[in-house]
CSV table of C-alpha atoms in Angstrom, one decimal:
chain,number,residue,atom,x,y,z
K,1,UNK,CA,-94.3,62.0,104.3
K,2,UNK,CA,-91.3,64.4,104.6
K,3,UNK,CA,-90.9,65.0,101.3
K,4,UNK,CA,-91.5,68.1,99.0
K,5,UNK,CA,-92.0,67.5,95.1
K,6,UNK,CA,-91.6,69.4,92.3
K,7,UNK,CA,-92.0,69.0,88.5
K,8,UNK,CA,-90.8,69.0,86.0
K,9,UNK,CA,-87.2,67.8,86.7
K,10,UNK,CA,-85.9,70.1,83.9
K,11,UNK,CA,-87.4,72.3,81.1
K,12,UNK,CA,-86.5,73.8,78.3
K,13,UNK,CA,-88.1,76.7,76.6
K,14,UNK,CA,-88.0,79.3,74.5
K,15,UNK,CA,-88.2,83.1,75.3
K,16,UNK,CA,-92.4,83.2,74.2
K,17,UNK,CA,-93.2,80.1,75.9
K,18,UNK,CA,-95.1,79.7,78.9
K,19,UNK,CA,-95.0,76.9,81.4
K,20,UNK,CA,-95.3,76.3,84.5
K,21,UNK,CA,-93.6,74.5,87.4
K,22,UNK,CA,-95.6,73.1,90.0
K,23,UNK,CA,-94.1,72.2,93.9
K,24,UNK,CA,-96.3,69.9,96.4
K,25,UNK,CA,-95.9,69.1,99.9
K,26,UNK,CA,-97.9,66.7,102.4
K,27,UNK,CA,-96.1,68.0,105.9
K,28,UNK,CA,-98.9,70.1,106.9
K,29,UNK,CA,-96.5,73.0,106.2
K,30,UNK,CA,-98.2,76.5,105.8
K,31,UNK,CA,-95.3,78.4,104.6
K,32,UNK,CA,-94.5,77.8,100.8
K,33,UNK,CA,-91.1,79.4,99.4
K,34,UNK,CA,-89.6,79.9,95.8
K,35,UNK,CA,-85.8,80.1,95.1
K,36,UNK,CA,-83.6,80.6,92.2
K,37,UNK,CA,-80.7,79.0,92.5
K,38,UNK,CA,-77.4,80.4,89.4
K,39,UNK,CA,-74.0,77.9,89.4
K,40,UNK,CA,-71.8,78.5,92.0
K,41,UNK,CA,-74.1,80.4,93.8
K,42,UNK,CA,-76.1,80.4,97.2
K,43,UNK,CA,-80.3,80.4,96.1
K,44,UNK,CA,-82.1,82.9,96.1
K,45,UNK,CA,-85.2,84.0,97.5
K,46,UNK,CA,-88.0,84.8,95.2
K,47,UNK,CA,-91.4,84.5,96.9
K,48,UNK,CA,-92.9,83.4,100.3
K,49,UNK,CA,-96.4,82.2,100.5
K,50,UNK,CA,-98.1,81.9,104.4
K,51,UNK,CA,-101.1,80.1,104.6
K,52,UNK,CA,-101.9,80.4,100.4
K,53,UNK,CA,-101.6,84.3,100.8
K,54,UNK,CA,-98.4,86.0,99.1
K,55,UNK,CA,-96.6,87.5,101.8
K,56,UNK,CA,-93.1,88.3,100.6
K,57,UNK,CA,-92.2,89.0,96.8
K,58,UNK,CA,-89.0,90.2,96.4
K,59,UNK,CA,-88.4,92.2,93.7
K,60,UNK,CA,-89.2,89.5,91.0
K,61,UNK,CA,-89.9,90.4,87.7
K,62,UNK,CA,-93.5,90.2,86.6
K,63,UNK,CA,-92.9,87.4,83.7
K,64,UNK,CA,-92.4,85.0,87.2
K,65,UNK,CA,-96.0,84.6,88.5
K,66,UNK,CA,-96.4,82.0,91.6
K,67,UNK,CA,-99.9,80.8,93.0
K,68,UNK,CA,-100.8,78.8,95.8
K,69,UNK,CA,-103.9,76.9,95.0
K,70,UNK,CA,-104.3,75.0,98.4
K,71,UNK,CA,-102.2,74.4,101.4
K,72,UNK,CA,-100.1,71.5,99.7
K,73,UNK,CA,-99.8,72.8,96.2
K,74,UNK,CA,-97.4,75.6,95.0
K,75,UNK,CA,-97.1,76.8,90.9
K,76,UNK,CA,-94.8,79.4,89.6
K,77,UNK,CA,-95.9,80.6,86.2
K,78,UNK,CA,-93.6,81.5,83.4
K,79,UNK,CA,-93.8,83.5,80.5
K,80,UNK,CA,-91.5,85.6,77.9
K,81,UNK,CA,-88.7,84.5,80.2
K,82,UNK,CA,-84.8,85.8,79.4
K,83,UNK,CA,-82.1,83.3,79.0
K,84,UNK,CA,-80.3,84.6,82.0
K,85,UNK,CA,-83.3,83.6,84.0
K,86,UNK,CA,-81.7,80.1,83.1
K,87,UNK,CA,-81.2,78.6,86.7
K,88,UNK,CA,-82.4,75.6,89.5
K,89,UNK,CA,-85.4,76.9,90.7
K,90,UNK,CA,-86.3,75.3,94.0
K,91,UNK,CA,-89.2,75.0,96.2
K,92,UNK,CA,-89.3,74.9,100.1
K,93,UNK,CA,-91.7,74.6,103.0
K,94,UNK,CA,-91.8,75.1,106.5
K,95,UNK,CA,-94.4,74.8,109.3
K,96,UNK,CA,-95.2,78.5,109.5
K,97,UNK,CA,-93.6,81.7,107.6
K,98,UNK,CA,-91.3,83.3,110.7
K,99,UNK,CA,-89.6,81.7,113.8
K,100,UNK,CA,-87.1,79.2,114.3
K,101,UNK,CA,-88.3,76.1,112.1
K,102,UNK,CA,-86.0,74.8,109.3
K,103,UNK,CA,-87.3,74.8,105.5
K,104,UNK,CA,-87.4,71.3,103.5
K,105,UNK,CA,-86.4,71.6,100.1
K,106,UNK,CA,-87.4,69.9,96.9
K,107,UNK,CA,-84.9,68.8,94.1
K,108,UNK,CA,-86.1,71.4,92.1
K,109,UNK,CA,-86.3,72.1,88.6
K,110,UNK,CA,-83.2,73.1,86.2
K,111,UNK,CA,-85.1,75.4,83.4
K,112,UNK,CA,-83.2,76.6,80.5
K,113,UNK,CA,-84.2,79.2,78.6
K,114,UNK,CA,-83.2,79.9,74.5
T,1,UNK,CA,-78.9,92.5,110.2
T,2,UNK,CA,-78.0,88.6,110.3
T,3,UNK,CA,-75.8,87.7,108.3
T,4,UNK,CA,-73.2,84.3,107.8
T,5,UNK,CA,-69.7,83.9,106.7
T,6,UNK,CA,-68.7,80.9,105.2
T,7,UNK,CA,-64.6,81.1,105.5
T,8,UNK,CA,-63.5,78.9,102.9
T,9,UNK,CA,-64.7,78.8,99.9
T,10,UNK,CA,-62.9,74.9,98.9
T,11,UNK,CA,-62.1,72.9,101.4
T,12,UNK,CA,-60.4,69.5,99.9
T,13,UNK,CA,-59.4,66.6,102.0
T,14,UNK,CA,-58.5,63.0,102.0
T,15,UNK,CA,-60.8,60.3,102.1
T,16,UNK,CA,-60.9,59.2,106.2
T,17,UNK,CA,-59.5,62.6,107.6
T,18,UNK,CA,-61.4,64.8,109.4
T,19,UNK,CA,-63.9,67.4,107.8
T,20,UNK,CA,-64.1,71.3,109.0
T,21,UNK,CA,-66.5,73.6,107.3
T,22,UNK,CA,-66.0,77.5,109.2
T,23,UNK,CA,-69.6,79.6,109.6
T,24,UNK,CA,-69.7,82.7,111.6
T,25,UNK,CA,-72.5,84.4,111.8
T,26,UNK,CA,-74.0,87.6,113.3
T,27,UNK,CA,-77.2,88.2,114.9
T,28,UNK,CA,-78.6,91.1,116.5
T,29,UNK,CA,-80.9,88.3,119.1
T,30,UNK,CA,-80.5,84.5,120.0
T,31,UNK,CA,-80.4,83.3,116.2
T,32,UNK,CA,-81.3,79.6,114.6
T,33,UNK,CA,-78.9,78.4,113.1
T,34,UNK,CA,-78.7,75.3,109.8
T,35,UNK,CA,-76.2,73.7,107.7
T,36,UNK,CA,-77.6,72.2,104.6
T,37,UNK,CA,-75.7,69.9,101.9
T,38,UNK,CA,-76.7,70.0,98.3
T,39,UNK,CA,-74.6,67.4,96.1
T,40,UNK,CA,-74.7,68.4,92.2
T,41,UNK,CA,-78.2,69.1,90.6
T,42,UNK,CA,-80.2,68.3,93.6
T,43,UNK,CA,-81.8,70.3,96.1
T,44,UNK,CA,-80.7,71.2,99.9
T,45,UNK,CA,-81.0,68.5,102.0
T,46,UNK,CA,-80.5,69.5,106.0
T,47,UNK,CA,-77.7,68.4,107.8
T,48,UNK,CA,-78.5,69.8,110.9
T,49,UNK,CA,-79.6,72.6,113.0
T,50,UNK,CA,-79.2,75.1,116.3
T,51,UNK,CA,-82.1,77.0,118.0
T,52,UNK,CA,-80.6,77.3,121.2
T,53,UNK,CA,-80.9,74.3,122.8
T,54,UNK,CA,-78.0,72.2,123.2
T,55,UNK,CA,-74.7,73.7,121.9
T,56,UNK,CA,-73.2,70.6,120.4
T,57,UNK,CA,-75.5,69.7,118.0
T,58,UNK,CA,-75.3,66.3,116.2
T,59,UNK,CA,-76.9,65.7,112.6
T,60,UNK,CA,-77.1,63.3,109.8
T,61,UNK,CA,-74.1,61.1,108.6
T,62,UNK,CA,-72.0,61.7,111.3
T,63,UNK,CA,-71.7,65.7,111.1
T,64,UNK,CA,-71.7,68.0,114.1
T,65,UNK,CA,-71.6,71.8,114.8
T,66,UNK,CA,-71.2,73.4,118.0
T,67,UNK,CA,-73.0,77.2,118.5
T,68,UNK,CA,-70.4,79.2,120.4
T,69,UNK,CA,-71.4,82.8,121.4
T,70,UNK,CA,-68.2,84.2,122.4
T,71,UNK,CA,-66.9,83.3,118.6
T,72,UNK,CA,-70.0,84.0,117.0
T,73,UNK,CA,-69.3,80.5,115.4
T,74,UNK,CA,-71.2,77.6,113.8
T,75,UNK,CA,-68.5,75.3,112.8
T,76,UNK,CA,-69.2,71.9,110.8
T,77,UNK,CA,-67.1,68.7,111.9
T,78,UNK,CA,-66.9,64.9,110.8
T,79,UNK,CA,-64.1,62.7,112.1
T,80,UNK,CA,-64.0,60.6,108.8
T,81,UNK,CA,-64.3,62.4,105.7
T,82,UNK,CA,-66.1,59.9,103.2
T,83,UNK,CA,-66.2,59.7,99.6
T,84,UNK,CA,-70.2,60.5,99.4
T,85,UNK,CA,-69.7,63.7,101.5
T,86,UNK,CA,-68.3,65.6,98.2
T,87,UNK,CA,-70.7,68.5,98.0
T,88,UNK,CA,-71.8,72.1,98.3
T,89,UNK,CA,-72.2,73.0,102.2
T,90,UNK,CA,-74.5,76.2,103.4
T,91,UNK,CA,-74.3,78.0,106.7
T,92,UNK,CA,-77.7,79.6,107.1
T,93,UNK,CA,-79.0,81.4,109.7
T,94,UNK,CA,-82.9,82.9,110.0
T,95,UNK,CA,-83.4,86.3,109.4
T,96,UNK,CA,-85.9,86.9,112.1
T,97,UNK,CA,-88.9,88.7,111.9
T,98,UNK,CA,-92.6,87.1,111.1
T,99,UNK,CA,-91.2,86.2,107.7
T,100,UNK,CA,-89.0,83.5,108.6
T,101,UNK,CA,-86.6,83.8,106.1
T,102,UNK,CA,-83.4,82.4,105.8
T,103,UNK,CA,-79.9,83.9,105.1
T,104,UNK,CA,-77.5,81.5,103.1
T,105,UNK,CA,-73.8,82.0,103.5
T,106,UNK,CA,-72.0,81.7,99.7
T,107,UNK,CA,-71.0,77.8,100.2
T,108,UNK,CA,-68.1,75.4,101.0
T,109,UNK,CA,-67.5,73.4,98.3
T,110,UNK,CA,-66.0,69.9,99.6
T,111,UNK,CA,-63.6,68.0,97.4
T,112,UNK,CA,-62.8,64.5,99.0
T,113,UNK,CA,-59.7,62.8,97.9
T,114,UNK,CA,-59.1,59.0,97.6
């Protein structure tokens, strides 16, 4: 299975909602990565989980919460959100967090915010 | 610092011609190198990908890059353009360190005529 998941396809919520999108992967991978992906625009790194442990956060606002319950499984929590946090968000894994190894990417999910 | 720049930012061509996407990149030490395709509202999809084994390196759907040092270069070739190849193209090169993190150029958008 070379595949990496992630639900829902799209969401819609309002600004004092909270939901969450989940991300899941069967490669084994150890290394666990949230983007954010605008229009026209390249994505964005947002968090790095290596093996379950948060190892890179990058300046994300605190109304974006990931978790990594297990190895396969990856959540990223959302609550009060803006409407310019509008965007794809996109999921990733690799084998390990560092070296030469390429990331696999998931179809992500394309949240709106009102 | 790594970095990539992606020289076009619309390449259009006909349907059947050949396909040239320009990366160059910089690197302060042998760097890995990935072009990834991402047709509307989907996720990244890899096409291919340099870590310093063979220069010429051949990837999915007929696409090819060849790493050249001298030109600090990682161009994207197909012989036949086809309609399907329409899409977002990203140069991406790893940011080296334990993190592993990648470093997208700002995209090629390819527009293939009929």
């Amino acid at each position: 299975d070379t595949e990496v998941t992630q639900t829902p396809k799209h969401l819609v919520m309002g600004m004092t909602n909270k939901k969450s999108l989940k991300c899941e992967q069967h490669m084994g991978h150890r290394a666990m990565y949230w983007y954010k992906q605008k229009a026209k625009k390249p994505p964005e790194l947002m968090f790095v989980y290596s093996y379950e442990k948060l190892s890179i956060n990058e300046s994300v606002p605190s109304r974006f919460s990931p978790e990594c319950p297990n190895s396969s499984l990856l959540n990223l929590h959302l609550h009060a959100l803006q409407p310019e946090d509008s965007a794809l968000y996109l999921c990733a894994s690799s084998q390990v967090s560092g070296g030469a190894g390429e990331q696999f990417f998931g179809p992500g999910t394309r949240l709106t915010v009102l | 610092a790594q970095s990539v720049t992606q020289l076009d930012s619309h390449v259009s061509v006909s349907e059947g011609t050949p396909v040239l996407l320009r990366c160059n990149y910089s690197s302060s030490y042998s760097p890995s190198l990935f072009w990834y395709v991402q047709h509307p509202n989907k996720g990244l999809q890899l096409l291919l990908k340099y870590t310093s084994a063979a220069t010429l390196v051949k990837g999915i759907n007929g696409f090819e890059a060849e790493f050249k040092k001298s030109e600090t270069s990682f161009h994207l070739t197909k012989p036949s353009a086809h309609m399907s190849d329409a899409a977002e193209y990203f140069c991406v090169v790893t940011a080296g360190g334990s993190q592993g993190n990648l470093i997208f150029g700002k995209g090629t958008k390819l527009s293939v005529k009929p």
